[in-house]
Amino acid sequence: MNSRQKDGMLRSIATDCRFTSGYTGKASLSPRVMEAMATVPREEFVPRQLRQLAYENSPLPIGEGQTISQPFIVALMTDLLCPDKDDIMLEIGAGSGYQAAVLSRLIRKLYTIEVVPALAQRADRLLRQIGYDNVEIRRGDGYQGWPEHAPYDGIIVTAAADHVPAPLKEQLKPGGRLVIPVGRPHGAQDLLLVRREEDGSFSSRTILPVAFVPFIRTGEPADDR
Ligand code: SAH
């Protein structure tokens, strides 16, 4: 894929970052995060017929009524998680696997859950094919998290819920970060950054108005494939 297109995407992310700095308090993102955005081949995660658009700074449909998020939002959410190379994190909403791929370049291990079986299967296959082998994926409703590997240094939710699921907060380490869009299914939503303090209490900050696909509750716990 044309590296000029990728450079364009990185520049567009930097521009969005400056435009939104009044909300986010960030004029730029960490060089490690930008490096991961430069490394992961987004064209592999979008449908074949949309590959020409892979490095546009916009969300794209991935089938099953779902979307791959806008690159700026992927980069911002990744940055908000403050990923460290030794971290273990959890994602709810694997979708195409793109956000998982980006995060996997920056931390030790990522667990991710996807409620749509066809997407879970496709993301799993793709991540293995590219060789991103520090990602483990389960299908199911991620509301209850993935307690077996808890607590996590970071948790990212990529679908909008009407509240922050309590089980996810409980699966954060002291000092851990949770990034989640919260709001109405097709209405006003805010990206929230929740932090578990060293004494176990939680603090929360609104980062930016966003538009995510709705969080789907099936009640079916995440299971093995
Ligand atoms: N991170 C994805 C974004 C996908 S859109 C990417 O980089 O492509 C959000 C995803 O969340 C969708 O695939 C949707 O099916 C999934 N989702 C919605 N509710 C969920 C739930 N309760 N548990 C797990 N996944 C969920």
Coordinates of N, CA and C and ligand atoms in Angstrom, one line a residue:
M1 N 0.9 -1.2 0.0 CA 0.0 0.0 0.0 C 0.9 1.2 0.0
N2 N 0.4 2.2 -0.7 CA 1.1 3.5 -0.9 C 1.5 4.1 0.5
S3 N 2.8 4.3 0.7 CA 3.2 4.9 2.0 C 2.8 6.4 2.1
R4 N 2.6 7.0 0.9 CA 2.1 8.4 0.9 C 0.7 8.5 1.5
Q5 N -0.1 7.5 1.2 CA -1.5 7.5 1.8 C -1.4 7.3 3.4
K6 N -0.4 6.5 3.8 CA -0.2 6.3 5.2 C 0.3 7.5 5.9
D7 N 1.2 8.2 5.3 CA 1.7 9.5 5.8 C 0.6 10.5 5.9
G8 N -0.3 10.5 4.9 CA -1.5 11.4 4.9 C -2.3 11.1 6.1
M9 N -2.5 9.8 6.4 CA -3.4 9.4 7.6 C -2.7 10.0 8.9
L10 N -1.4 9.8 9.0 CA -0.7 10.2 10.2 C -0.8 11.7 10.4
R11 N -0.7 12.4 9.3 CA -0.8 13.9 9.3 C -2.2 14.3 9.8
S12 N -3.2 13.6 9.2 CA -4.6 13.9 9.5 C -4.9 13.7 11.0
I13 N -4.3 12.6 11.6 CA -4.4 12.3 13.0 C -3.8 13.5 13.8
A14 N -2.6 13.9 13.4 CA -2.0 15.0 14.1 C -2.8 16.3 14.1
T15 N -3.4 16.5 12.9 CA -4.3 17.7 12.8 C -5.5 17.6 13.7
D16 N -6.2 16.5 13.6 CA -7.4 16.3 14.5 C -7.0 16.5 16.0
C17 N -5.8 16.0 16.3 CA -5.4 16.1 17.7 C -5.3 17.6 18.1
R18 N -4.7 18.4 17.2 CA -4.6 19.8 17.5 C -6.0 20.5 17.6
F19 N -6.9 20.1 16.7 CA -8.2 20.7 16.7 C -9.0 20.4 17.9
T20 N -8.8 19.2 18.5 CA -9.6 18.8 19.6 C -8.8 19.0 21.0
S21 N -7.7 19.6 20.9 CA -6.9 19.7 22.1 C -7.6 20.5 23.2
G22 N -8.5 21.4 22.8 CA -9.3 22.1 23.8 C -10.1 21.2 24.7
Y23 N -10.6 20.0 24.1 CA -11.3 19.0 24.8 C -10.4 18.1 25.6
T24 N -9.4 17.6 24.8 CA -8.6 16.4 25.3 C -7.5 16.8 26.2
G25 N -7.0 18.1 26.0 CA -5.8 18.5 26.7 C -4.5 18.0 26.1
K26 N -4.7 17.4 24.9 CA -3.5 16.8 24.2 C -3.3 17.5 22.9
A27 N -2.1 18.2 22.7 CA -1.8 18.8 21.5 C -1.2 17.8 20.5
S28 N -0.7 16.7 21.1 CA -0.1 15.7 20.2 C -0.2 14.4 21.0
L29 N 0.1 13.3 20.3 CA 0.0 11.9 20.9 C 1.4 11.4 21.1
S30 N 1.5 10.4 21.9 CA 2.9 9.9 22.2 C 3.5 9.3 20.9
P31 N 4.8 9.5 20.8 CA 5.5 9.0 19.6 C 5.4 7.4 19.4
R32 N 5.3 6.7 20.6 CA 5.1 5.3 20.5 C 3.8 4.9 19.8
V33 N 2.7 5.7 20.2 CA 1.4 5.4 19.6 C 1.4 5.7 18.1
M34 N 2.0 6.8 17.8 CA 2.1 7.2 16.3 C 2.9 6.2 15.5
E35 N 3.9 5.7 16.2 CA 4.7 4.6 15.5 C 3.9 3.4 15.3
A36 N 3.0 3.0 16.3 CA 2.2 1.8 16.1 C 1.2 2.1 15.0
M37 N 0.6 3.3 14.9 CA -0.3 3.6 13.8 C 0.4 3.6 12.5
A38 N 1.7 3.9 12.4 CA 2.4 3.8 11.2 C 2.8 2.4 10.8
T39 N 2.8 1.5 11.8 CA 3.2 0.1 11.5 C 2.1 -0.8 11.1
V40 N 0.9 -0.7 11.7 CA -0.2 -1.7 11.4 C -0.8 -1.4 10.1
P41 N -0.9 -2.5 9.2 CA -1.5 -2.3 7.9 C -3.0 -2.2 7.9
R42 N -3.5 -1.0 8.0 CA -5.0 -0.9 8.2 C -5.7 -1.5 7.0
E43 N -5.1 -1.5 5.8 CA -5.8 -2.0 4.6 C -6.2 -3.5 4.8
E44 N -5.5 -4.2 5.7 CA -5.8 -5.6 5.9 C -7.1 -5.8 6.7
F45 N -7.5 -4.7 7.4 CA -8.6 -4.8 8.3 C -9.9 -4.3 7.7
V46 N -9.9 -3.7 6.5 CA -11.1 -3.2 5.9 C -11.5 -4.2 4.8
P47 N -12.8 -4.1 4.4 CA -13.2 -5.0 3.3 C -12.4 -4.7 2.0
R48 N -12.2 -5.8 1.3 CA -11.3 -5.7 0.1 C -11.8 -4.5 -0.8
Q49 N -13.1 -4.4 -1.0 CA -13.6 -3.3 -2.0 C -13.4 -1.9 -1.4
L50 N -13.0 -1.8 -0.1 CA -12.8 -0.4 0.4 C -11.3 -0.1 0.7
R51 N -10.4 -1.0 0.2 CA -9.0 -0.8 0.5 C -8.4 0.5 0.1
Q52 N -9.0 1.1 -1.0 CA -8.5 2.4 -1.5 C -8.7 3.4 -0.4
L53 N -9.7 3.2 0.5 CA -10.0 4.2 1.5 C -9.4 3.9 2.8
A54 N -8.5 2.8 2.9 CA -8.0 2.3 4.2 C -7.3 3.4 5.0
Y55 N -6.6 4.3 4.3 CA -5.8 5.4 5.0 C -6.5 6.7 5.0
E56 N -7.8 6.7 4.7 CA -8.6 7.9 5.0 C -8.8 8.0 6.5
N57 N -8.8 9.2 7.1 CA -9.0 9.3 8.5 C -10.5 9.3 8.8
S58 N -11.2 8.1 8.5 CA -12.6 8.0 8.7 C -13.0 6.5 9.1
P59 N -14.1 6.4 9.8 CA -14.6 5.0 10.0 C -15.0 4.4 8.7
L60 N -15.1 3.0 8.7 CA -15.6 2.3 7.5 C -16.4 1.1 7.9
P61 N -17.4 0.7 7.1 CA -18.2 -0.4 7.4 C -17.3 -1.7 7.3
I62 N -17.6 -2.7 8.2 CA -16.8 -3.9 8.2 C -17.8 -5.1 8.1
G63 N -19.1 -4.8 7.8 CA -20.1 -5.9 7.7 C -20.7 -6.1 9.1
E64 N -21.8 -6.9 9.1 CA -22.6 -7.2 10.3 C -23.1 -5.9 11.0
G65 N -23.2 -4.8 10.2 CA -23.7 -3.5 10.8 C -22.7 -2.8 11.7
Q66 N -21.4 -3.3 11.6 CA -20.4 -2.7 12.5 C -19.4 -1.9 11.7
T67 N -18.5 -1.2 12.4 CA -17.5 -0.3 11.7 C -16.1 -0.5 12.3
I68 N -15.1 -0.2 11.5 CA -13.8 0.0 12.0 C -13.7 1.5 12.4
S69 N -13.2 1.8 13.6 CA -13.2 3.2 14.0 C -12.3 4.1 13.2
Q70 N -12.6 5.4 13.3 CA -11.7 6.4 12.7 C -10.3 6.3 13.3
P71 N -9.3 6.3 12.4 CA -7.9 6.2 12.9 C -7.5 7.2 14.0
F72 N -8.0 8.5 13.9 CA -7.7 9.4 15.0 C -8.3 8.9 16.3
I73 N -9.5 8.4 16.3 CA -10.1 7.9 17.6 C -9.3 6.7 18.1
V74 N -8.9 5.8 17.2 CA -8.1 4.6 17.6 C -6.8 5.1 18.3
A75 N -6.2 6.1 17.7 CA -4.9 6.6 18.2 C -5.1 7.3 19.5
L76 N -6.2 8.1 19.6 CA -6.5 8.9 20.9 C -6.8 7.9 22.0
M77 N -7.6 6.9 21.8 CA -8.0 6.0 22.8 C -6.8 5.2 23.3
T78 N -5.9 4.8 22.3 CA -4.7 4.1 22.6 C -3.8 4.9 23.5
D79 N -3.7 6.2 23.2 CA -2.8 7.1 23.9 C -3.4 7.3 25.3
L80 N -4.7 7.4 25.5 CA -5.3 7.6 26.8 C -5.1 6.4 27.7
L81 N -4.8 5.2 27.1 CA -4.6 4.0 27.9 C -3.2 4.0 28.5
C82 N -2.3 5.0 28.1 CA -0.9 5.0 28.5 C -0.3 3.7 28.4
P83 N -0.2 3.0 27.3 CA 0.3 1.7 27.2 C 1.8 1.6 27.5
D84 N 2.1 0.6 28.3 CA 3.5 0.3 28.6 C 3.9 -1.1 28.1
K85 N 5.1 -1.3 27.8 CA 5.4 -2.6 27.1 C 5.2 -3.9 28.0
D86 N 5.1 -3.7 29.3 CA 4.8 -4.8 30.1 C 3.3 -5.0 30.5
D87 N 2.5 -4.1 29.9 CA 1.0 -4.1 30.3 C 0.2 -5.3 29.8
I88 N -0.8 -5.7 30.5 CA -1.8 -6.6 30.1 C -3.1 -5.9 30.0
M89 N -3.8 -5.9 28.9 CA -5.0 -5.2 28.7 C -6.1 -6.0 28.2
L90 N -7.3 -5.4 28.3 CA -8.6 -6.1 27.8 C -9.3 -5.1 26.8
E91 N -9.8 -5.6 25.7 CA -10.6 -4.9 24.8 C -12.0 -5.5 24.7
I92 N -13.0 -4.7 24.8 CA -14.4 -5.2 24.5 C -14.8 -4.6 23.1
G93 N -15.1 -5.5 22.2 CA -15.5 -5.1 20.8 C -14.3 -5.1 19.8
A94 N -13.9 -6.4 19.6 CA -12.7 -6.6 18.7 C -13.0 -6.1 17.2
G95 N -14.3 -6.3 16.8 CA -14.6 -5.8 15.4 C -13.7 -6.4 14.4
S96 N -13.0 -5.5 13.6 CA -12.1 -5.9 12.6 C -10.8 -6.4 13.1
G97 N -10.5 -6.1 14.4 CA -9.2 -6.5 15.0 C -8.2 -5.4 14.9
Y98 N -8.5 -4.3 14.3 CA -7.5 -3.2 14.0 C -7.1 -2.5 15.3
Q99 N -8.0 -2.1 16.1 CA -7.6 -1.5 17.4 C -6.7 -2.5 18.2
A100 N -7.1 -3.7 18.2 CA -6.4 -4.8 18.9 C -4.9 -4.8 18.4
A101 N -4.8 -4.8 17.1 CA -3.5 -4.9 16.4 C -2.6 -3.7 16.9
V102 N -3.2 -2.5 16.9 CA -2.4 -1.3 17.2 C -1.9 -1.5 18.7
L103 N -2.9 -1.8 19.6 CA -2.5 -1.9 21.0 C -1.5 -3.0 21.2
S104 N -1.6 -4.1 20.5 CA -0.7 -5.3 20.7 C 0.7 -4.9 20.4
R105 N 1.0 -3.9 19.6 CA 2.3 -3.5 19.3 C 3.0 -2.8 20.5
L106 N 2.2 -2.3 21.5 CA 2.6 -1.4 22.5 C 2.6 -2.1 23.9
I107 N 2.1 -3.3 24.0 CA 1.9 -3.9 25.4 C 2.3 -5.4 25.3
R108 N 2.3 -6.0 26.4 CA 2.7 -7.4 26.5 C 1.7 -8.4 25.9
K109 N 0.4 -8.2 26.4 CA -0.6 -9.1 26.0 C -2.0 -8.4 26.0
L110 N -2.8 -8.7 25.0 CA -4.1 -8.1 24.9 C -5.2 -9.3 24.8
Y111 N -6.1 -9.2 25.6 CA -7.3 -10.1 25.5 C -8.4 -9.3 24.9
T112 N -9.2 -9.9 24.0 CA -10.3 -9.1 23.4 C -11.5 -10.0 23.2
I113 N -12.7 -9.3 23.3 CA -14.0 -10.0 23.2 C -14.8 -9.4 22.1
E114 N -15.4 -10.2 21.3 CA -16.3 -9.7 20.3 C -17.6 -10.5 20.3
V115 N -18.7 -9.8 20.3 CA -20.0 -10.4 20.4 C -20.6 -11.0 19.1
V116 N -20.1 -10.5 18.0 CA -20.6 -11.1 16.7 C -19.7 -12.2 16.3
P117 N -20.1 -13.5 16.3 CA -19.2 -14.6 16.0 C -18.4 -14.5 14.7
A118 N -19.1 -14.1 13.6 CA -18.4 -14.0 12.4 C -17.2 -13.0 12.4
L119 N -17.4 -11.9 13.1 CA -16.3 -10.9 13.3 C -15.2 -11.5 14.1
A120 N -15.6 -12.1 15.2 CA -14.6 -12.7 16.1 C -13.7 -13.7 15.4
Q121 N -14.3 -14.5 14.6 CA -13.6 -15.5 13.8 C -12.6 -14.8 12.8
R122 N -13.2 -13.8 12.1 CA -12.4 -13.2 11.0 C -11.2 -12.4 11.7
A123 N -11.4 -11.7 12.8 CA -10.4 -10.9 13.4 C -9.3 -11.9 13.9
D124 N -9.7 -13.0 14.5 CA -8.8 -14.0 15.0 C -7.9 -14.5 13.9
R125 N -8.5 -14.9 12.8 CA -7.7 -15.4 11.6 C -6.7 -14.4 11.1
L126 N -7.2 -13.1 11.0 CA -6.4 -12.1 10.4 C -5.2 -11.8 11.3
L127 N -5.4 -11.7 12.6 CA -4.3 -11.3 13.6 C -3.3 -12.4 13.6
R128 N -3.7 -13.7 13.5 CA -2.7 -14.8 13.4 C -1.9 -14.7 12.1
Q129 N -2.7 -14.5 11.0 CA -2.1 -14.4 9.7 C -1.0 -13.3 9.6
I130 N -1.2 -12.2 10.2 CA -0.2 -11.1 10.2 C 0.9 -11.4 11.2
G131 N 0.6 -12.3 12.2 CA 1.6 -12.7 13.2 C 1.6 -11.9 14.5
Y132 N 0.4 -11.2 14.7 CA 0.2 -10.5 16.0 C -0.2 -11.5 17.0
D133 N 0.7 -12.3 17.6 CA 0.4 -13.5 18.4 C 0.2 -13.2 19.9
N134 N 0.3 -11.9 20.3 CA 0.1 -11.6 21.7 C -1.4 -11.1 21.9
V135 N -2.3 -11.5 21.0 CA -3.7 -11.1 21.2 C -4.5 -12.4 21.3
E136 N -5.4 -12.5 22.3 CA -6.2 -13.7 22.4 C -7.7 -13.2 22.3
I137 N -8.5 -13.8 21.5 CA -9.9 -13.4 21.3 C -10.9 -14.4 21.7
R138 N -12.0 -13.9 22.3 CA -13.1 -14.8 22.6 C -14.3 -14.1 22.0
R139 N -15.4 -15.0 21.8 CA -16.6 -14.4 21.4 C -17.6 -14.4 22.5
G140 N -18.5 -13.4 22.5 CA -19.5 -13.3 23.5 C -19.7 -11.9 23.9
D141 N -20.6 -11.7 25.0 CA -20.9 -10.4 25.5 C -19.8 -10.0 26.5
G142 N -19.1 -8.9 26.2 CA -18.0 -8.5 27.1 C -18.4 -7.8 28.3
Y143 N -19.7 -7.7 28.6 CA -20.1 -6.9 29.8 C -19.5 -7.3 31.1
Q144 N -19.3 -8.7 31.2 CA -18.7 -9.2 32.4 C -17.2 -9.2 32.4
G145 N -16.6 -8.7 31.3 CA -15.1 -8.7 31.2 C -14.6 -10.1 31.0
W146 N -13.3 -10.3 31.4 CA -12.7 -11.6 31.2 C -11.9 -11.8 32.5
P147 N -12.7 -12.3 33.6 CA -12.1 -12.3 34.9 C -10.9 -13.2 35.1
E148 N -10.7 -14.2 34.3 CA -9.6 -15.2 34.4 C -8.2 -14.5 34.4
H149 N -8.1 -13.4 33.6 CA -6.8 -12.8 33.4 C -6.7 -11.4 34.1
A150 N -7.8 -11.1 34.9 CA -7.8 -9.8 35.6 C -6.9 -9.9 36.8
P151 N -6.4 -8.7 37.3 CA -6.7 -7.4 36.9 C -5.9 -6.9 35.7
Y152 N -6.4 -5.9 35.0 CA -5.7 -5.3 33.8 C -5.1 -3.9 34.1
D153 N -4.1 -3.7 33.3 CA -3.5 -2.3 33.4 C -4.4 -1.3 32.6
G154 N -5.1 -1.8 31.6 CA -6.0 -1.0 30.9 C -7.1 -1.8 30.3
I155 N -8.3 -1.1 30.1 CA -9.4 -1.7 29.5 C -10.0 -0.7 28.5
I156 N -10.2 -1.2 27.2 CA -10.8 -0.3 26.2 C -12.1 -0.9 25.7
V157 N -13.1 -0.1 25.7 CA -14.4 -0.5 25.1 C -14.7 0.3 23.9
T158 N -15.0 -0.4 22.8 CA -15.1 0.3 21.5 C -16.6 0.3 21.0
A159 N -17.6 0.1 21.9 CA -19.0 0.3 21.5 C -19.6 1.1 22.7
A160 N -20.6 1.9 22.3 CA -21.1 2.8 23.3 C -22.2 2.2 24.3
A161 N -21.9 2.2 25.6 CA -22.8 1.7 26.6 C -23.5 2.9 27.2
D162 N -24.7 2.5 27.9 CA -25.4 3.7 28.6 C -24.8 3.9 30.0
H163 N -23.9 3.0 30.4 CA -23.2 3.2 31.7 C -21.9 2.5 31.6
V164 N -21.0 2.7 32.6 CA -19.8 2.0 32.6 C -20.0 0.7 33.4
P165 N -19.8 -0.5 32.7 CA -20.1 -1.8 33.3 C -19.3 -2.0 34.6
A166 N -19.9 -2.2 35.7 CA -19.2 -2.3 37.0 C -18.2 -3.5 37.0
P167 N -18.5 -4.6 36.3 CA -17.5 -5.7 36.3 C -16.1 -5.2 35.6
L168 N -16.2 -4.3 34.7 CA -15.0 -3.8 34.0 C -14.2 -3.0 35.0
K169 N -14.9 -2.1 35.7 CA -14.2 -1.3 36.7 C -13.4 -2.2 37.7
E170 N -14.1 -3.2 38.1 CA -13.6 -4.1 39.1 C -12.4 -4.9 38.6
Q171 N -12.3 -5.0 37.3 CA -11.1 -5.8 36.7 C -9.9 -4.9 36.4
L172 N -10.0 -3.6 36.9 CA -8.8 -2.7 36.7 C -7.9 -2.9 37.9
K173 N -6.6 -2.8 37.6 CA -5.5 -2.8 38.6 C -5.6 -1.4 39.3
P174 N -5.1 -1.2 40.5 CA -4.9 0.2 41.0 C -3.9 0.8 40.0
G175 N -4.2 2.1 39.6 CA -3.4 2.8 38.6 C -3.9 2.5 37.2
G176 N -4.8 1.6 37.0 CA -5.3 1.1 35.7 C -6.2 2.2 35.1
R177 N -6.3 2.1 33.7 CA -7.1 3.1 32.9 C -8.2 2.3 32.2
L178 N -9.4 2.9 32.1 CA -10.5 2.4 31.3 C -11.0 3.5 30.4
V179 N -11.0 3.2 29.1 CA -11.5 4.2 28.1 C -12.7 3.6 27.5
I180 N -13.8 4.4 27.5 CA -15.1 3.9 27.1 C -16.0 5.0 26.6
P181 N -16.7 4.8 25.5 CA -17.8 5.8 25.1 C -19.0 5.5 25.8
V182 N -19.6 6.5 26.4 CA -20.9 6.3 27.2 C -21.9 7.3 26.7
G183 N -23.1 6.8 26.5 CA -24.2 7.7 26.0 C -25.3 6.9 25.4
R184 N -26.1 7.6 24.5 CA -27.3 7.0 23.9 C -26.8 6.2 22.7
P185 N -27.6 5.1 22.4 CA -27.1 4.2 21.3 C -26.9 5.0 20.0
H186 N -27.7 5.8 19.5 CA -27.5 6.6 18.3 C -27.5 8.1 18.5
G187 N -27.2 8.5 19.8 CA -27.3 9.9 20.1 C -26.0 10.4 20.7
A188 N -26.2 11.4 21.6 CA -25.0 12.0 22.2 C -24.2 11.0 23.1
Q189 N -22.9 11.0 22.8 CA -22.0 10.1 23.6 C -20.8 10.8 23.9
D190 N -20.2 10.5 25.0 CA -18.9 11.1 25.4 C -17.9 10.0 25.7
L191 N -16.7 10.2 25.2 CA -15.6 9.3 25.6 C -15.1 9.6 27.0
L192 N -15.1 8.6 27.8 CA -14.7 8.7 29.2 C -13.4 8.0 29.5
L193 N -12.6 8.7 30.4 CA -11.4 8.0 30.9 C -11.6 7.8 32.4
V194 N -11.7 6.5 32.8 CA -11.9 6.2 34.2 C -10.5 5.7 34.7
R195 N -10.2 6.1 35.9 CA -8.9 5.7 36.5 C -9.1 5.1 37.8
R196 N -8.5 3.9 38.0 CA -8.6 3.4 39.4 C -7.4 3.9 40.2
E197 N -7.7 4.6 41.3 CA -6.6 5.1 42.0 C -5.9 4.1 42.9
E198 N -4.8 4.4 43.4 CA -4.0 3.4 44.2 C -4.8 2.9 45.4
D199 N -5.7 3.8 45.9 CA -6.5 3.4 47.1 C -7.7 2.6 46.7
G200 N -7.9 2.3 45.4 CA -9.0 1.5 44.9 C -10.2 2.3 44.5
S201 N -10.2 3.6 44.8 CA -11.4 4.4 44.4 C -11.2 4.8 42.9
F202 N -12.3 5.3 42.3 CA -12.3 5.6 40.9 C -12.4 7.1 40.6
S203 N -11.8 7.6 39.6 CA -12.0 9.0 39.1 C -12.3 8.9 37.7
S204 N -13.1 9.9 37.2 CA -13.5 9.8 35.8 C -13.5 11.2 35.1
R205 N -13.1 11.2 33.9 CA -13.0 12.5 33.2 C -13.6 12.3 31.8
T206 N -14.4 13.3 31.4 CA -15.0 13.3 30.0 C -13.9 13.9 29.1
I207 N -13.7 13.2 28.0 CA -12.6 13.6 27.1 C -13.1 14.3 25.8
L208 N -14.2 13.7 25.2 CA -14.5 14.2 23.8 C -15.9 13.7 23.4
P209 N -16.8 14.5 22.8 CA -18.0 13.9 22.2 C -17.6 12.9 21.1
V210 N -18.3 11.8 21.0 CA -17.9 10.8 20.0 C -19.2 10.1 19.4
A211 N -19.1 9.3 18.4 CA -20.2 8.5 17.8 C -19.7 7.1 17.6
F212 N -20.2 6.2 18.5 CA -19.8 4.8 18.3 C -21.1 3.9 18.1
V213 N -20.8 2.7 17.5 CA -22.0 1.8 17.4 C -22.4 1.3 18.8
P214 N -23.6 0.9 19.0 CA -24.1 0.6 20.3 C -23.5 -0.7 20.9
F215 N -23.3 -0.7 22.2 CA -22.9 -1.9 23.0 C -24.1 -2.8 23.0
I216 N -23.8 -4.1 22.7 CA -24.9 -5.1 22.6 C -24.9 -6.0 23.8
R217 N -26.0 -6.1 24.5 CA -26.1 -7.0 25.6 C -26.8 -8.3 25.2
T218 N -26.1 -9.4 25.2 CA -26.8 -10.7 24.9 C -26.9 -11.5 26.2
G219 N -26.1 -11.1 27.2 CA -26.1 -11.9 28.4 C -25.3 -13.1 28.3
E220 N -24.9 -13.5 27.1 CA -24.2 -14.7 26.9 C -22.7 -14.4 27.3
P221 N -22.2 -15.1 28.3 CA -20.8 -14.8 28.7 C -19.8 -15.2 27.6
A222 N -18.7 -14.5 27.6 CA -17.6 -14.8 26.7 C -17.2 -16.3 26.9
D223 N -17.0 -17.0 25.8 CA -16.6 -18.4 25.9 C -15.5 -18.7 24.9
D224 N -15.0 -19.9 25.0 CA -14.0 -20.3 24.0 C -14.7 -20.5 22.7
R225 N -13.9 -20.4 21.6 CA -14.5 -20.6 20.3 C -15.0 -22.0 20.0
Ligands
SAH1 N1 -12.3 -2.1 17.8 C1 -13.0 -2.3 16.6 C2 -14.2 -1.5 16.5 C3 -15.4 -2.2 16.1 S1 -17.0 -1.5 16.3 C4 -12.1 -2.2 15.4 O1 -10.9 -1.7 15.6 O2 -12.5 -2.6 14.3 C5 -17.5 -2.1 17.9 C6 -17.5 -3.6 18.0 O3 -18.1 -3.9 19.3 C7 -18.5 -4.3 17.0 O4 -17.8 -5.3 16.3 C8 -19.5 -5.0 17.9 O5 -20.0 -6.2 17.4 C9 -18.8 -5.1 19.2 N2 -19.6 -5.2 20.4 C10 -20.8 -4.6 20.7 N3 -21.2 -4.9 21.9 C11 -20.4 -5.9 22.4 C12 -20.3 -6.6 23.6 N4 -21.3 -6.5 24.6 N5 -19.3 -7.5 23.8 C13 -18.3 -7.6 22.9 N6 -18.3 -6.9 21.7 C14 -19.3 -6.0 21.5

